[in-house]
């Protein structure tokens, strides 16, 4: 019997893949069984195009507690028996189709990954990319996505403390919505996601199951759909219920922290719903499972076993309960007003049995389902890469009116203040937020346990973490290999500027269609670039997500790896901000003020003023490591009073941001800018950090920095006057403030 | 002092309230909304959050929680009761305070540090504040626009029951300093007896210099002082 092409199209499996299934199974799968394959062999769940590449990323390190891909998220030991759990995930396709619910359920999904491990989610970061705000649709998408994140995250009572918002033409039809969640747990309270112990009970907690999100994994996230299909696909986007998620969160943490002996595992329902949740936990546990779909509470009538297995209804968790404790666990959820249902049990035969009441409607081997075929393709660089690399920068005229150019940069949506976004997010709930969004990195304290007797903390010292996300699609478009290394380096630099030691990465890799040789080349180059930078900086990749098929009308998005970086502060009171004080001296670490014209490669200035994207990117990872080590030493020894990463928009923007944060002026009229003013002011040479020091600490800074063989140059002095003087630039601080603080709102006004 | 921090389904400032009360040297228990006996407590905190998801009107379902008759009885007996953010909304829904909280005039959620001008220092919760004193506290709400009829507003003003107004650094009440369009810049009010305070801003998030300020402690310390001295 030949399977119809339309059936395969619905679940996005190829005919070859279907043949492979028939061959391995020794028979044709029935409809339900084929649905399971479609979900688990989808790109989204099976990582069939990316797995071989992902193995190249370093995953181990001194602080890492989890094995690659073994759990819902990665965990890092931060000392004193405490750990941080983190992961980043994309919800690009749903957000393109329905921005509010797409972004909201993206938050819901990543948060469940964290509390499924027994960790309390303590922070969310969002890395967002859209097309230019000159287009009404892009404004609609931005407003919808931000409202969705705000609506869901705020209701959960988890602070959204950072992230990025970027704009490039390439994201117009396909925005990128990547959400990172960070959780905290005592190490001994971490819970696994394994279905262990035959005879143990599968308990579904949370929402009723409906028809929403069927084929989300295979359809929405694993292929390219034309924009015209968006209306038709809207029902494939799930609808979030953050209130139920909040109750589910509290119930699961109560279970994990106070009654862990009642269970063997907790697993969230993500993409492909019950199918992936149950089967992945069986795979982890080396067991089988039997599920009766008739026992799954529904919110709609007449649902088929196929629909129940593939529904992506949100706010559901699978609890693997030790036999005999079913009533205890159900009562615990009842106390939190969360409904539960027993839907099956663990078996020892390594098979998935799907029942619909008495009737067994599908039986498949677990291993076969979770071992999707892997594809290693031939990558080939696009011709465009060579063209961009040979862009003649020397021939470009130098900037004529540097003051006007700086104001345009400060108002540019990629650089301007994102306060309009951040103030829609609850940033301070949970009382841990030391540095809010808008800085290089957000800083959170790890709350000490207060003594049970009334009064002050038992231990005065408070640990802290600094977290940042960074991605630069334009760099990666020009040079995916170095661009990816730069994303890692910059994320680490951000964390260092907050005074934290970078220790681990979670990454979200966003690309177009992997079946295209040029896109596959980008994937290869990006993974190599990340791996090298992570090795050089000692930051293993402990979790992550890959989002492919991000393209429209045959044009892929810029290859966009988003790096989520975790840094640790032994004492959070030693954190550093970007705000210096009047009288402080500013130094640039890592390079001179004067820069070669190559530093304008792929810069914001080059795009904004010359309308060009290209050039040659450079990063010296050994220098990067020394710069970060030197800056961290200067901060920790109390030499540096402020620090800021030099990145988008170059040194002039970095200094302007520092002055605005401090509400102070700058006297750097004597700074040596060399013969290319545009490169000195707006060039984006890597591995640079601006540090502020008190004049009397100047020699200490020189000592620390030169001992590590890091270049250092004096820039100028912070003043109490409202003027920003840098080389030939002389602008009133009020002008900088107006451009920087109103840029986004003006762009949104259309 | 023993504080009951009431936890409705969807409350999320419970832990912050408990933690900051402990920092202030007070005993605070989290009390699930199904509890009906609050007799063991000296003061009651209705914290912020999204009780029942705020899916109906904010606070409209929570006011029917099993714990609420005890909260109302305590308020009527003169025990100190504070409602913060969602808690303020619950107090209004329960008619322990007049008026209502409506959608912010920006139609967006707002979370930021604001300045508050203390207007009243005779209530249970504000005794340590100087009238006119400016304190810094974060807000975090989508529906914090205080509204009441003109006559009610006039009465609140004339009886000194406006506790806080949004203001500038210098203490001026201006439209620009008003983050949500509240009538007359009102951020918090007290009942006639002065034992019940409702406020949208979150003092419990402003109790440590590390987190940006400790002005919020003045609220906790005021009630402790008030209880010591007695009514």
JSON list of C-alpha atoms in Angstrom, two decimals, chain A residues 5-184:
[
{"chain": "A", "resi": 5, "resn": "UNK", "atom": "CA", "xyz": [2.07, 12.13, -0.28]},
{"chain": "A", "resi": 6, "resn": "UNK", "atom": "CA", "xyz": [-0.44, 14.43, 1.37]},
{"chain": "A", "resi": 7, "resn": "UNK", "atom": "CA", "xyz": [-0.29, 12.34, 4.56]},
{"chain": "A", "resi": 8, "resn": "UNK", "atom": "CA", "xyz": [3.48, 12.62, 4.66]},
{"chain": "A", "resi": 9, "resn": "UNK", "atom": "CA", "xyz": [3.30, 16.34, 3.97]},
{"chain": "A", "resi": 10, "resn": "UNK", "atom": "CA", "xyz": [1.00, 16.87, 6.94]},
{"chain": "A", "resi": 11, "resn": "UNK", "atom": "CA", "xyz": [3.59, 15.46, 9.31]},
{"chain": "A", "resi": 12, "resn": "UNK", "atom": "CA", "xyz": [6.61, 16.68, 7.31]},
{"chain": "A", "resi": 13, "resn": "UNK", "atom": "CA", "xyz": [8.25, 13.29, 6.81]},
{"chain": "A", "resi": 14, "resn": "UNK", "atom": "CA", "xyz": [10.00, 12.45, 3.56]},
{"chain": "A", "resi": 15, "resn": "UNK", "atom": "CA", "xyz": [9.19, 9.36, 1.53]},
{"chain": "A", "resi": 16, "resn": "UNK", "atom": "CA", "xyz": [12.67, 8.03, 2.30]},
{"chain": "A", "resi": 17, "resn": "UNK", "atom": "CA", "xyz": [12.03, 8.45, 5.98]},
{"chain": "A", "resi": 18, "resn": "UNK", "atom": "CA", "xyz": [8.75, 6.61, 5.63]},
{"chain": "A", "resi": 19, "resn": "UNK", "atom": "CA", "xyz": [10.52, 3.73, 3.88]},
{"chain": "A", "resi": 20, "resn": "UNK", "atom": "CA", "xyz": [13.06, 3.63, 6.69]},
{"chain": "A", "resi": 21, "resn": "UNK", "atom": "CA", "xyz": [10.25, 3.32, 9.23]},
{"chain": "A", "resi": 22, "resn": "UNK", "atom": "CA", "xyz": [8.63, 0.46, 7.31]},
{"chain": "A", "resi": 23, "resn": "UNK", "atom": "CA", "xyz": [11.96, -1.28, 7.00]},
{"chain": "A", "resi": 24, "resn": "UNK", "atom": "CA", "xyz": [12.90, -1.00, 10.67]},
{"chain": "A", "resi": 25, "resn": "UNK", "atom": "CA", "xyz": [9.42, -1.82, 11.88]},
{"chain": "A", "resi": 26, "resn": "UNK", "atom": "CA", "xyz": [8.93, -4.68, 9.45]},
{"chain": "A", "resi": 27, "resn": "UNK", "atom": "CA", "xyz": [5.45, -3.38, 8.65]},
{"chain": "A", "resi": 28, "resn": "UNK", "atom": "CA", "xyz": [3.52, -0.26, 7.73]},
{"chain": "A", "resi": 29, "resn": "UNK", "atom": "CA", "xyz": [2.76, 1.97, 10.71]},
{"chain": "A", "resi": 30, "resn": "UNK", "atom": "CA", "xyz": [-0.88, 2.80, 11.31]},
{"chain": "A", "resi": 31, "resn": "UNK", "atom": "CA", "xyz": [-2.15, 6.38, 11.50]},
{"chain": "A", "resi": 32, "resn": "UNK", "atom": "CA", "xyz": [-1.47, 6.84, 15.20]},
{"chain": "A", "resi": 33, "resn": "UNK", "atom": "CA", "xyz": [1.97, 5.30, 14.93]},
{"chain": "A", "resi": 34, "resn": "UNK", "atom": "CA", "xyz": [2.86, 7.42, 11.95]},
{"chain": "A", "resi": 35, "resn": "UNK", "atom": "CA", "xyz": [1.83, 10.49, 13.91]},
{"chain": "A", "resi": 36, "resn": "UNK", "atom": "CA", "xyz": [4.30, 9.56, 16.64]},
{"chain": "A", "resi": 37, "resn": "UNK", "atom": "CA", "xyz": [7.07, 9.21, 14.09]},
{"chain": "A", "resi": 38, "resn": "UNK", "atom": "CA", "xyz": [6.13, 12.49, 12.45]},
{"chain": "A", "resi": 39, "resn": "UNK", "atom": "CA", "xyz": [6.48, 14.27, 15.78]},
{"chain": "A", "resi": 40, "resn": "UNK", "atom": "CA", "xyz": [9.60, 12.60, 17.13]},
{"chain": "A", "resi": 41, "resn": "UNK", "atom": "CA", "xyz": [11.40, 12.48, 13.82]},
{"chain": "A", "resi": 42, "resn": "UNK", "atom": "CA", "xyz": [10.63, 16.14, 13.18]},
{"chain": "A", "resi": 43, "resn": "UNK", "atom": "CA", "xyz": [13.50, 18.55, 13.09]},
{"chain": "A", "resi": 44, "resn": "UNK", "atom": "CA", "xyz": [12.11, 20.21, 16.19]},
{"chain": "A", "resi": 45, "resn": "UNK", "atom": "CA", "xyz": [12.18, 17.10, 18.36]},
{"chain": "A", "resi": 46, "resn": "UNK", "atom": "CA", "xyz": [14.64, 14.88, 16.55]},
{"chain": "A", "resi": 47, "resn": "UNK", "atom": "CA", "xyz": [17.34, 17.42, 15.65]},
{"chain": "A", "resi": 48, "resn": "UNK", "atom": "CA", "xyz": [18.02, 15.26, 12.62]},
{"chain": "A", "resi": 49, "resn": "UNK", "atom": "CA", "xyz": [19.93, 17.95, 10.75]},
{"chain": "A", "resi": 50, "resn": "UNK", "atom": "CA", "xyz": [21.77, 19.43, 13.69]},
{"chain": "A", "resi": 51, "resn": "UNK", "atom": "CA", "xyz": [22.68, 16.61, 16.07]},
{"chain": "A", "resi": 52, "resn": "UNK", "atom": "CA", "xyz": [25.96, 15.67, 14.37]},
{"chain": "A", "resi": 53, "resn": "UNK", "atom": "CA", "xyz": [27.01, 19.34, 14.49]},
{"chain": "A", "resi": 54, "resn": "UNK", "atom": "CA", "xyz": [25.91, 19.87, 18.08]},
{"chain": "A", "resi": 55, "resn": "UNK", "atom": "CA", "xyz": [28.24, 17.10, 19.24]},
{"chain": "A", "resi": 56, "resn": "UNK", "atom": "CA", "xyz": [31.12, 19.44, 18.34]},
{"chain": "A", "resi": 57, "resn": "UNK", "atom": "CA", "xyz": [30.19, 21.85, 21.12]},
{"chain": "A", "resi": 58, "resn": "UNK", "atom": "CA", "xyz": [32.05, 21.47, 24.42]},
{"chain": "A", "resi": 59, "resn": "UNK", "atom": "CA", "xyz": [29.52, 20.28, 26.98]},
{"chain": "A", "resi": 60, "resn": "UNK", "atom": "CA", "xyz": [31.61, 19.47, 30.01]},
{"chain": "A", "resi": 61, "resn": "UNK", "atom": "CA", "xyz": [33.26, 21.62, 32.60]},
{"chain": "A", "resi": 62, "resn": "UNK", "atom": "CA", "xyz": [34.22, 21.84, 36.22]},
{"chain": "A", "resi": 63, "resn": "UNK", "atom": "CA", "xyz": [30.88, 23.24, 37.34]},
{"chain": "A", "resi": 64, "resn": "UNK", "atom": "CA", "xyz": [28.55, 21.33, 35.02]},
{"chain": "A", "resi": 65, "resn": "UNK", "atom": "CA", "xyz": [26.16, 18.91, 36.71]},
{"chain": "A", "resi": 66, "resn": "UNK", "atom": "CA", "xyz": [24.20, 17.62, 33.71]},
{"chain": "A", "resi": 67, "resn": "UNK", "atom": "CA", "xyz": [25.14, 15.56, 30.68]},
{"chain": "A", "resi": 68, "resn": "UNK", "atom": "CA", "xyz": [24.50, 16.79, 27.15]},
{"chain": "A", "resi": 69, "resn": "UNK", "atom": "CA", "xyz": [20.81, 16.50, 26.31]},
{"chain": "A", "resi": 70, "resn": "UNK", "atom": "CA", "xyz": [20.14, 14.23, 29.27]},
{"chain": "A", "resi": 71, "resn": "UNK", "atom": "CA", "xyz": [17.66, 16.51, 31.01]},
{"chain": "A", "resi": 72, "resn": "UNK", "atom": "CA", "xyz": [15.20, 19.27, 30.21]},
{"chain": "A", "resi": 73, "resn": "UNK", "atom": "CA", "xyz": [17.85, 21.92, 30.91]},
{"chain": "A", "resi": 74, "resn": "UNK", "atom": "CA", "xyz": [21.50, 22.23, 31.94]},
{"chain": "A", "resi": 75, "resn": "UNK", "atom": "CA", "xyz": [22.63, 22.67, 35.54]},
{"chain": "A", "resi": 76, "resn": "UNK", "atom": "CA", "xyz": [25.70, 24.40, 36.94]},
{"chain": "A", "resi": 77, "resn": "UNK", "atom": "CA", "xyz": [27.09, 24.14, 40.46]},
{"chain": "A", "resi": 78, "resn": "UNK", "atom": "CA", "xyz": [27.55, 27.59, 41.97]},
{"chain": "A", "resi": 79, "resn": "UNK", "atom": "CA", "xyz": [28.95, 26.41, 45.30]},
{"chain": "A", "resi": 80, "resn": "UNK", "atom": "CA", "xyz": [27.58, 25.89, 48.80]},
{"chain": "A", "resi": 81, "resn": "UNK", "atom": "CA", "xyz": [25.36, 23.07, 47.54]},
{"chain": "A", "resi": 82, "resn": "UNK", "atom": "CA", "xyz": [23.40, 25.38, 45.21]},
{"chain": "A", "resi": 83, "resn": "UNK", "atom": "CA", "xyz": [22.96, 25.21, 41.48]},
{"chain": "A", "resi": 84, "resn": "UNK", "atom": "CA", "xyz": [21.63, 27.21, 38.58]},
{"chain": "A", "resi": 85, "resn": "UNK", "atom": "CA", "xyz": [19.55, 25.52, 35.90]},
{"chain": "A", "resi": 86, "resn": "UNK", "atom": "CA", "xyz": [19.19, 27.22, 32.55]},
{"chain": "A", "resi": 87, "resn": "UNK", "atom": "CA", "xyz": [18.04, 26.84, 28.98]},
{"chain": "A", "resi": 88, "resn": "UNK", "atom": "CA", "xyz": [17.09, 28.96, 26.00]},
{"chain": "A", "resi": 89, "resn": "UNK", "atom": "CA", "xyz": [14.46, 28.02, 23.44]},
{"chain": "A", "resi": 90, "resn": "UNK", "atom": "CA", "xyz": [12.91, 29.50, 20.34]},
{"chain": "A", "resi": 91, "resn": "UNK", "atom": "CA", "xyz": [9.26, 30.18, 19.58]},
{"chain": "A", "resi": 92, "resn": "UNK", "atom": "CA", "xyz": [9.89, 31.83, 16.24]},
{"chain": "A", "resi": 93, "resn": "UNK", "atom": "CA", "xyz": [7.30, 30.24, 13.99]},
{"chain": "A", "resi": 94, "resn": "UNK", "atom": "CA", "xyz": [4.35, 30.54, 16.38]},
{"chain": "A", "resi": 95, "resn": "UNK", "atom": "CA", "xyz": [5.27, 34.18, 17.06]},
{"chain": "A", "resi": 96, "resn": "UNK", "atom": "CA", "xyz": [5.32, 34.96, 13.35]},
{"chain": "A", "resi": 97, "resn": "UNK", "atom": "CA", "xyz": [1.82, 33.55, 13.01]},
{"chain": "A", "resi": 98, "resn": "UNK", "atom": "CA", "xyz": [0.30, 34.89, 16.25]},
{"chain": "A", "resi": 99, "resn": "UNK", "atom": "CA", "xyz": [2.72, 37.18, 18.13]},
{"chain": "A", "resi": 100, "resn": "UNK", "atom": "CA", "xyz": [0.98, 37.47, 21.51]},
{"chain": "A", "resi": 101, "resn": "UNK", "atom": "CA", "xyz": [0.21, 33.80, 22.10]},
{"chain": "A", "resi": 102, "resn": "UNK", "atom": "CA", "xyz": [3.33, 32.64, 20.28]},
{"chain": "A", "resi": 103, "resn": "UNK", "atom": "CA", "xyz": [5.60, 34.62, 22.56]},
{"chain": "A", "resi": 104, "resn": "UNK", "atom": "CA", "xyz": [3.51, 33.93, 25.68]},
{"chain": "A", "resi": 105, "resn": "UNK", "atom": "CA", "xyz": [3.57, 30.17, 25.22]},
{"chain": "A", "resi": 106, "resn": "UNK", "atom": "CA", "xyz": [7.29, 30.39, 24.44]},
{"chain": "A", "resi": 107, "resn": "UNK", "atom": "CA", "xyz": [7.74, 31.73, 27.97]},
{"chain": "A", "resi": 108, "resn": "UNK", "atom": "CA", "xyz": [5.46, 29.01, 29.33]},
{"chain": "A", "resi": 109, "resn": "UNK", "atom": "CA", "xyz": [7.42, 26.24, 27.62]},
{"chain": "A", "resi": 110, "resn": "UNK", "atom": "CA", "xyz": [10.87, 27.28, 28.77]},
{"chain": "A", "resi": 111, "resn": "UNK", "atom": "CA", "xyz": [9.68, 27.92, 32.31]},
{"chain": "A", "resi": 112, "resn": "UNK", "atom": "CA", "xyz": [8.26, 24.36, 32.47]},
{"chain": "A", "resi": 113, "resn": "UNK", "atom": "CA", "xyz": [11.63, 22.99, 31.37]},
{"chain": "A", "resi": 114, "resn": "UNK", "atom": "CA", "xyz": [13.18, 24.64, 34.41]},
{"chain": "A", "resi": 115, "resn": "UNK", "atom": "CA", "xyz": [10.69, 23.69, 37.09]},
{"chain": "A", "resi": 116, "resn": "UNK", "atom": "CA", "xyz": [10.44, 20.16, 35.70]},
{"chain": "A", "resi": 117, "resn": "UNK", "atom": "CA", "xyz": [13.96, 19.80, 37.13]},
{"chain": "A", "resi": 118, "resn": "UNK", "atom": "CA", "xyz": [12.86, 20.90, 40.57]},
{"chain": "A", "resi": 119, "resn": "UNK", "atom": "CA", "xyz": [14.38, 24.36, 40.18]},
{"chain": "A", "resi": 120, "resn": "UNK", "atom": "CA", "xyz": [12.48, 27.55, 40.96]},
{"chain": "A", "resi": 121, "resn": "UNK", "atom": "CA", "xyz": [12.52, 29.82, 37.88]},
{"chain": "A", "resi": 122, "resn": "UNK", "atom": "CA", "xyz": [14.11, 33.10, 39.01]},
{"chain": "A", "resi": 123, "resn": "UNK", "atom": "CA", "xyz": [14.65, 35.02, 35.78]},
{"chain": "A", "resi": 124, "resn": "UNK", "atom": "CA", "xyz": [13.65, 35.23, 32.14]},
{"chain": "A", "resi": 125, "resn": "UNK", "atom": "CA", "xyz": [15.62, 36.88, 29.33]},
{"chain": "A", "resi": 126, "resn": "UNK", "atom": "CA", "xyz": [14.29, 37.45, 25.83]},
{"chain": "A", "resi": 127, "resn": "UNK", "atom": "CA", "xyz": [16.28, 37.78, 22.67]},
{"chain": "A", "resi": 128, "resn": "UNK", "atom": "CA", "xyz": [13.99, 39.25, 20.02]},
{"chain": "A", "resi": 129, "resn": "UNK", "atom": "CA", "xyz": [14.56, 40.06, 16.36]},
{"chain": "A", "resi": 130, "resn": "UNK", "atom": "CA", "xyz": [12.22, 41.79, 13.95]},
{"chain": "A", "resi": 131, "resn": "UNK", "atom": "CA", "xyz": [12.18, 43.51, 10.60]},
{"chain": "A", "resi": 132, "resn": "UNK", "atom": "CA", "xyz": [12.57, 47.30, 10.44]},
{"chain": "A", "resi": 133, "resn": "UNK", "atom": "CA", "xyz": [10.07, 49.36, 12.42]},
{"chain": "A", "resi": 134, "resn": "UNK", "atom": "CA", "xyz": [9.31, 51.43, 9.36]},
{"chain": "A", "resi": 135, "resn": "UNK", "atom": "CA", "xyz": [6.92, 48.62, 8.40]},
{"chain": "A", "resi": 136, "resn": "UNK", "atom": "CA", "xyz": [3.58, 48.49, 10.22]},
{"chain": "A", "resi": 137, "resn": "UNK", "atom": "CA", "xyz": [3.59, 44.69, 10.39]},
{"chain": "A", "resi": 138, "resn": "UNK", "atom": "CA", "xyz": [6.93, 44.67, 12.21]},
{"chain": "A", "resi": 139, "resn": "UNK", "atom": "CA", "xyz": [5.62, 47.18, 14.74]},
{"chain": "A", "resi": 140, "resn": "UNK", "atom": "CA", "xyz": [2.59, 44.94, 15.24]},
{"chain": "A", "resi": 141, "resn": "UNK", "atom": "CA", "xyz": [4.84, 41.92, 15.77]},
{"chain": "A", "resi": 142, "resn": "UNK", "atom": "CA", "xyz": [7.09, 43.75, 18.26]},
{"chain": "A", "resi": 143, "resn": "UNK", "atom": "CA", "xyz": [4.15, 45.08, 20.23]},
{"chain": "A", "resi": 144, "resn": "UNK", "atom": "CA", "xyz": [2.42, 41.70, 20.24]},
{"chain": "A", "resi": 145, "resn": "UNK", "atom": "CA", "xyz": [5.50, 39.72, 21.23]},
{"chain": "A", "resi": 146, "resn": "UNK", "atom": "CA", "xyz": [6.43, 42.12, 24.05]},
{"chain": "A", "resi": 147, "resn": "UNK", "atom": "CA", "xyz": [2.84, 42.11, 25.31]},
{"chain": "A", "resi": 148, "resn": "UNK", "atom": "CA", "xyz": [2.79, 38.30, 25.19]},
{"chain": "A", "resi": 149, "resn": "UNK", "atom": "CA", "xyz": [6.01, 37.95, 27.18]},
{"chain": "A", "resi": 150, "resn": "UNK", "atom": "CA", "xyz": [4.78, 40.58, 29.62]},
{"chain": "A", "resi": 151, "resn": "UNK", "atom": "CA", "xyz": [1.35, 39.01, 29.94]},
{"chain": "A", "resi": 152, "resn": "UNK", "atom": "CA", "xyz": [2.62, 35.52, 30.63]},
{"chain": "A", "resi": 153, "resn": "UNK", "atom": "CA", "xyz": [5.86, 36.15, 32.55]},
{"chain": "A", "resi": 154, "resn": "UNK", "atom": "CA", "xyz": [4.38, 38.85, 34.80]},
{"chain": "A", "resi": 155, "resn": "UNK", "atom": "CA", "xyz": [1.44, 36.63, 35.72]},
{"chain": "A", "resi": 156, "resn": "UNK", "atom": "CA", "xyz": [3.87, 33.88, 36.73]},
{"chain": "A", "resi": 157, "resn": "UNK", "atom": "CA", "xyz": [5.74, 36.22, 39.04]},
{"chain": "A", "resi": 158, "resn": "UNK", "atom": "CA", "xyz": [9.09, 35.59, 37.39]},
{"chain": "A", "resi": 159, "resn": "UNK", "atom": "CA", "xyz": [11.13, 38.70, 36.60]},
{"chain": "A", "resi": 160, "resn": "UNK", "atom": "CA", "xyz": [12.14, 39.32, 32.99]},
{"chain": "A", "resi": 161, "resn": "UNK", "atom": "CA", "xyz": [15.51, 40.92, 33.53]},
{"chain": "A", "resi": 162, "resn": "UNK", "atom": "CA", "xyz": [17.14, 41.28, 30.17]},
{"chain": "A", "resi": 163, "resn": "UNK", "atom": "CA", "xyz": [17.72, 40.18, 26.65]},
{"chain": "A", "resi": 164, "resn": "UNK", "atom": "CA", "xyz": [18.02, 42.01, 23.38]},
{"chain": "A", "resi": 165, "resn": "UNK", "atom": "CA", "xyz": [15.82, 43.54, 20.73]},
{"chain": "A", "resi": 166, "resn": "UNK", "atom": "CA", "xyz": [17.36, 43.83, 17.26]},
{"chain": "A", "resi": 167, "resn": "UNK", "atom": "CA", "xyz": [16.10, 44.84, 13.86]},
{"chain": "A", "resi": 168, "resn": "UNK", "atom": "CA", "xyz": [17.27, 43.74, 10.41]},
{"chain": "A", "resi": 169, "resn": "UNK", "atom": "CA", "xyz": [15.50, 43.39, 7.08]},
{"chain": "A", "resi": 170, "resn": "UNK", "atom": "CA", "xyz": [16.14, 39.67, 7.11]},
{"chain": "A", "resi": 171, "resn": "UNK", "atom": "CA", "xyz": [13.76, 39.07, 10.04]},
{"chain": "A", "resi": 172, "resn": "UNK", "atom": "CA", "xyz": [10.81, 40.87, 8.50]},
{"chain": "A", "resi": 173, "resn": "UNK", "atom": "CA", "xyz": [8.67, 37.86, 7.64]},
{"chain": "A", "resi": 174, "resn": "UNK", "atom": "CA", "xyz": [10.26, 35.60, 10.20]},
{"chain": "A", "resi": 175, "resn": "UNK", "atom": "CA", "xyz": [10.89, 37.24, 13.58]},
{"chain": "A", "resi": 176, "resn": "UNK", "atom": "CA", "xyz": [13.09, 35.43, 16.08]},
{"chain": "A", "resi": 177, "resn": "UNK", "atom": "CA", "xyz": [11.70, 35.03, 19.58]},
{"chain": "A", "resi": 178, "resn": "UNK", "atom": "CA", "xyz": [14.18, 33.24, 21.83]},
{"chain": "A", "resi": 179, "resn": "UNK", "atom": "CA", "xyz": [13.45, 32.95, 25.53]},
{"chain": "A", "resi": 180, "resn": "UNK", "atom": "CA", "xyz": [15.88, 31.96, 28.23]},
{"chain": "A", "resi": 181, "resn": "UNK", "atom": "CA", "xyz": [14.92, 30.90, 31.71]},
{"chain": "A", "resi": 182, "resn": "UNK", "atom": "CA", "xyz": [17.13, 30.57, 34.75]},
{"chain": "A", "resi": 183, "resn": "UNK", "atom": "CA", "xyz": [16.24, 28.53, 37.78]},
{"chain": "A", "resi": 184, "resn": "UNK", "atom": "CA", "xyz": [17.72, 27.98, 41.18]}
]
